[in-house]
Amino acid sequence: MAKITYIQFDGTKTEIDAENGSTVMNTAIDNLIPGIDADCGGECSCATCHVLVDPAWMEKVGAPSEQENAMLDLNPDREENSRLSCQIPVTDELDGLIVNLPEFQY
Amino acid sequence: MSEVAASTPFNPDPYAIPLDSKFNVAQARLFQQDAHWAWFDRLRSESPVHYCDESEFGPYWSVTRYNDIMEVDTNHQIYSSEGGIAIVEQAEDFRLPMFIAMDPPVHDEQRKVVSPVVAPMNLKKLESTIRERAAGLLDDLPTGEEINWVDRISIELTTQMLATLFDFPFEERRKLTRWSDVATASEESGVVESEEQRRQELFECLQTFTEIFRERQARPGNNDLITMLAHGESTRDLLDRPMEFLGNLILLIVGGNDTTRNSITGGVLALNQFPAEYDKLRANPGLITTMVPEIIRWQTPLAHMRRRALVDAELGGQQIKAGDKVVMWYVSGNRDEQAIENPYEFAIDRARPRQHLSFGFGIHRCMGNRLAEMQLRIIWEEILKRFDNIEVVGEPTRILSTFVKGYSDLPVILHPRK
Ligand code: HEM
Ligand code: FES
């Protein structure tokens, strides 16, 4: 289990108790958190589950895979801390994780 | 080519023939007659990754299930886009460089250059002009009499929207449609009389846009695509690379033309075939948001995309050989009941309406997908304000193509709101 905080572009915060085995994307969808589209359903092939990971959490979350990197690259708004949330599995280590949602998904 | 096709016996029933290496779904007439569905049903259940060793397009693999299509689409290291993305081959000597038909790293570099022009932030700025023009067109339509929805609305709206995006001289907007048709014309289509004429017309396209580009270079500040290209860091010198400039223009014109046009028509047809959904929509126009992606799934404006295997690979238990042509039939994957609930139903309130294959997936995923959705949303918002019913009063005429899935005629009568 991990507590994850999603911050909308307008500043609205939602805290969710996420289950291990889920992903940051699926947790958002299951809890009807707006701002993540996830068109491909978690296949790392649409890049519409883009989140900006709180810089303090970057190390724990880790680096994107090659495929994720390629998909992230399609987004002109990509930042240093951009990740695809379907590629971040929920684990105990991520308890307290904060992710920011972008204004738009592509 | 067309003569051979016309003289071979044509039987639209896929169960009347054996499912062997002659089973060929890539026949334009099947799509024109709307008879392709059963062919794909049979392939999906009996031979989901199927080899056809003889067709007018040469031998090719058909990939028909949602998950297998996803696998091909997301493995660009194995399945290459280089050289063409439709089952039909392009003329070797006049291939415009377009990133849709390129692999990384060049694909990624080129896409990055133009993708900001259709970023959601810019789309927002274009929305009001697109809406005004759509409203103007709808206000002028005759009610109570039969009209061809395709010609009067779908083509005209799409053309107007293209003109808006490029800030192209509005009175000359049908040139854009013409260039789109010319760029995609096949030999037998009759759109142009010769390859020479085709090149001549595309050259005119380049000249026209070169002038516009120069003019915008001197006059910054607008939101249109050409101004953005003329001032973008990596595109402001695009005139030094005329073929790349033309390739990108044609890609933007073609990419958003037939696809959006046929989605506009497809939506009207779908609502007429599923009147309960039309009632739901009238009762709750907010459903436009989920209806728009459902229209795009239901229509699947591009029936397929093709790849070529760079190495030997296994797919769905079949051995694909390096060099083989692999066709992803989106039109089939979008009717795969293992991935989509009641796929033959048009349902405007699906929980995950964007989970469809019409835009492709992976690094080539449609760059204009948000633009396409925005255009359809605006059109439907404006339609619902004005018309109680767009009544389809005859059979649609479908296009003779295995690639562009669309219509040339849909007779309708418009009934204004009371
Ligand atoms: C409902 C409308 C549309 C549909 C169904 C559609 C479909 C597609 C598909 C299936 C692809 C993937 C190509 C591949 O995997 O090889 C694609 C790519 C593309 N589309 Fe669209 N499209 C639509 C609207 C638009 C619009 C409005 C634009 C205008 C900007 C556009 C521009 C592009 C471009 C530039 C690509 C190439 C992307 C790449 O190779 O990275 N499309 N489209
Ligand atoms: S859900 Fe598609 S990339 Fe994450």
PDB file of C-alpha atoms in Angstrom, chain B residues 141-244:
ATOM      1  CA  LEU B 141     -28.279  24.846 -45.213  1.00  0.00           C
ATOM      2  CA  PRO B 142     -31.677  24.135 -46.727  1.00  0.00           C
ATOM      3  CA  THR B 143     -34.068  22.240 -44.467  1.00  0.00           C
ATOM      4  CA  GLY B 144     -36.826  19.856 -45.461  1.00  0.00           C
ATOM      5  CA  GLU B 145     -35.271  18.829 -48.763  1.00  0.00           C
ATOM      6  CA  GLU B 146     -32.854  16.067 -49.720  1.00  0.00           C
ATOM      7  CA  ILE B 147     -29.170  17.005 -49.825  1.00  0.00           C
ATOM      8  CA  ASN B 148     -25.884  15.094 -50.075  1.00  0.00           C
ATOM      9  CA  TRP B 149     -24.424  15.395 -46.571  1.00  0.00           C
ATOM     10  CA  VAL B 150     -20.934  14.447 -47.779  1.00  0.00           C
ATOM     11  CA  ASP B 151     -20.612  17.207 -50.331  1.00  0.00           C
ATOM     12  CA  ARG B 152     -22.613  19.935 -48.623  1.00  0.00           C
ATOM     13  CA  ILE B 153     -21.303  19.475 -45.100  1.00  0.00           C
ATOM     14  CA  SER B 154     -18.502  16.956 -44.531  1.00  0.00           C
ATOM     15  CA  ILE B 155     -16.232  18.087 -47.360  1.00  0.00           C
ATOM     16  CA  GLU B 156     -17.019  21.762 -46.936  1.00  0.00           C
ATOM     17  CA  LEU B 157     -16.525  21.743 -43.152  1.00  0.00           C
ATOM     18  CA  THR B 158     -13.266  19.831 -43.387  1.00  0.00           C
ATOM     19  CA  THR B 159     -11.994  22.145 -46.085  1.00  0.00           C
ATOM     20  CA  GLN B 160     -12.946  25.213 -44.062  1.00  0.00           C
ATOM     21  CA  MET B 161     -11.174  23.812 -41.051  1.00  0.00           C
ATOM     22  CA  LEU B 162      -8.027  23.117 -43.050  1.00  0.00           C
ATOM     23  CA  ALA B 163      -8.139  26.675 -44.396  1.00  0.00           C
ATOM     24  CA  THR B 164      -8.486  27.940 -40.829  1.00  0.00           C
ATOM     25  CA  LEU B 165      -5.558  25.868 -39.584  1.00  0.00           C
ATOM     26  CA  PHE B 166      -3.276  27.149 -42.336  1.00  0.00           C
ATOM     27  CA  ASP B 167      -4.931  30.581 -42.467  1.00  0.00           C
ATOM     28  CA  PHE B 168      -5.158  29.855 -46.184  1.00  0.00           C
ATOM     29  CA  PRO B 169      -6.955  32.404 -48.430  1.00  0.00           C
ATOM     30  CA  PHE B 170     -10.520  31.424 -47.640  1.00  0.00           C
ATOM     31  CA  GLU B 171     -12.020  31.809 -51.137  1.00  0.00           C
ATOM     32  CA  GLU B 172      -9.365  29.502 -52.546  1.00  0.00           C
ATOM     33  CA  ARG B 173      -9.906  26.808 -49.953  1.00  0.00           C
ATOM     34  CA  ARG B 174     -11.034  24.083 -52.360  1.00  0.00           C
ATOM     35  CA  LYS B 175      -7.443  24.045 -53.627  1.00  0.00           C
ATOM     36  CA  LEU B 176      -6.548  22.319 -50.379  1.00  0.00           C
ATOM     37  CA  THR B 177      -9.061  19.554 -51.030  1.00  0.00           C
ATOM     38  CA  ARG B 178      -7.751  19.261 -54.557  1.00  0.00           C
ATOM     39  CA  TRP B 179      -4.146  18.883 -53.420  1.00  0.00           C
ATOM     40  CA  SER B 180      -5.193  16.289 -50.889  1.00  0.00           C
ATOM     41  CA  ASP B 181      -7.008  14.309 -53.595  1.00  0.00           C
ATOM     42  CA  VAL B 182      -4.101  14.671 -56.012  1.00  0.00           C
ATOM     43  CA  ALA B 183      -1.530  13.580 -53.445  1.00  0.00           C
ATOM     44  CA  THR B 184      -3.412  10.381 -52.638  1.00  0.00           C
ATOM     45  CA  ALA B 185      -4.724   9.635 -56.138  1.00  0.00           C
ATOM     46  CA  SER B 186      -4.164   6.115 -57.417  1.00  0.00           C
ATOM     47  CA  GLU B 187      -3.631   5.390 -61.093  1.00  0.00           C
ATOM     48  CA  GLU B 188      -7.152   4.207 -61.698  1.00  0.00           C
ATOM     49  CA  SER B 189      -8.924   6.869 -59.650  1.00  0.00           C
ATOM     50  CA  GLY B 190      -9.144   9.308 -62.568  1.00  0.00           C
ATOM     51  CA  VAL B 191      -8.282  12.253 -60.304  1.00  0.00           C
ATOM     52  CA  VAL B 192      -5.291  13.133 -62.486  1.00  0.00           C
ATOM     53  CA  GLU B 193      -4.607  12.144 -66.064  1.00  0.00           C
ATOM     54  CA  SER B 194      -0.922  11.443 -65.687  1.00  0.00           C
ATOM     55  CA  GLU B 195       1.876  11.239 -63.178  1.00  0.00           C
ATOM     56  CA  GLU B 196       3.245  14.373 -64.792  1.00  0.00           C
ATOM     57  CA  GLN B 197       0.061  16.290 -64.076  1.00  0.00           C
ATOM     58  CA  ARG B 198       0.179  15.096 -60.484  1.00  0.00           C
ATOM     59  CA  ARG B 199       3.685  16.427 -60.003  1.00  0.00           C
ATOM     60  CA  GLN B 200       2.768  19.675 -61.692  1.00  0.00           C
ATOM     61  CA  GLU B 201      -0.136  20.252 -59.305  1.00  0.00           C
ATOM     62  CA  LEU B 202       1.896  19.352 -56.243  1.00  0.00           C
ATOM     63  CA  PHE B 203       4.571  21.741 -57.397  1.00  0.00           C
ATOM     64  CA  GLU B 204       1.924  24.478 -57.526  1.00  0.00           C
ATOM     65  CA  CYS B 205       1.029  23.558 -53.957  1.00  0.00           C
ATOM     66  CA  LEU B 206       4.655  24.022 -52.950  1.00  0.00           C
ATOM     67  CA  GLN B 207       4.858  27.384 -54.734  1.00  0.00           C
ATOM     68  CA  THR B 208       1.686  28.686 -53.150  1.00  0.00           C
ATOM     69  CA  PHE B 209       2.797  27.718 -49.672  1.00  0.00           C
ATOM     70  CA  THR B 210       6.310  29.060 -50.249  1.00  0.00           C
ATOM     71  CA  GLU B 211       4.804  32.485 -50.879  1.00  0.00           C
ATOM     72  CA  ILE B 212       2.590  32.223 -47.817  1.00  0.00           C
ATOM     73  CA  PHE B 213       5.577  31.116 -45.742  1.00  0.00           C
ATOM     74  CA  ARG B 214       7.618  34.157 -46.857  1.00  0.00           C
ATOM     75  CA  GLU B 215       4.762  36.512 -46.116  1.00  0.00           C
ATOM     76  CA  ARG B 216       4.302  35.046 -42.616  1.00  0.00           C
ATOM     77  CA  GLN B 217       8.031  35.212 -41.942  1.00  0.00           C
ATOM     78  CA  ALA B 218       7.711  38.948 -42.182  1.00  0.00           C
ATOM     79  CA  ARG B 219       4.549  39.068 -40.061  1.00  0.00           C
ATOM     80  CA  PRO B 220       4.760  37.076 -36.815  1.00  0.00           C
ATOM     81  CA  GLY B 221       2.128  36.748 -34.123  1.00  0.00           C
ATOM     82  CA  ASN B 222      -0.568  34.544 -35.635  1.00  0.00           C
ATOM     83  CA  ASN B 223      -1.535  31.061 -34.485  1.00  0.00           C
ATOM     84  CA  ASP B 224      -1.808  29.375 -37.836  1.00  0.00           C
ATOM     85  CA  LEU B 225       0.360  26.418 -38.786  1.00  0.00           C
ATOM     86  CA  ILE B 226       2.408  28.236 -41.424  1.00  0.00           C
ATOM     87  CA  THR B 227       3.264  31.133 -39.127  1.00  0.00           C
ATOM     88  CA  MET B 228       4.361  28.609 -36.543  1.00  0.00           C
ATOM     89  CA  LEU B 229       6.548  26.789 -39.055  1.00  0.00           C
ATOM     90  CA  ALA B 230       7.967  30.096 -40.333  1.00  0.00           C
ATOM     91  CA  HIS B 231       9.093  31.091 -36.854  1.00  0.00           C
ATOM     92  CA  GLY B 232       9.793  27.725 -35.216  1.00  0.00           C
ATOM     93  CA  GLU B 233      13.407  27.236 -34.243  1.00  0.00           C
ATOM     94  CA  SER B 234      13.958  24.099 -36.299  1.00  0.00           C
ATOM     95  CA  THR B 235      11.553  24.945 -39.135  1.00  0.00           C
ATOM     96  CA  ARG B 236      12.233  28.560 -39.996  1.00  0.00           C
ATOM     97  CA  ASP B 237      14.746  27.408 -42.649  1.00  0.00           C
ATOM     98  CA  LEU B 238      12.315  24.876 -44.128  1.00  0.00           C
ATOM     99  CA  LEU B 239      12.300  26.636 -47.506  1.00  0.00           C
ATOM    100  CA  ASP B 240      15.883  25.442 -47.971  1.00  0.00           C
ATOM    101  CA  ARG B 241      14.492  21.903 -47.917  1.00  0.00           C
ATOM    102  CA  PRO B 242      11.558  22.199 -50.343  1.00  0.00           C
ATOM    103  CA  MET B 243      10.747  18.474 -50.597  1.00  0.00           C
ATOM    104  CA  GLU B 244      10.604  18.169 -46.830  1.00  0.00           C
TER     105      GLU B 244
END
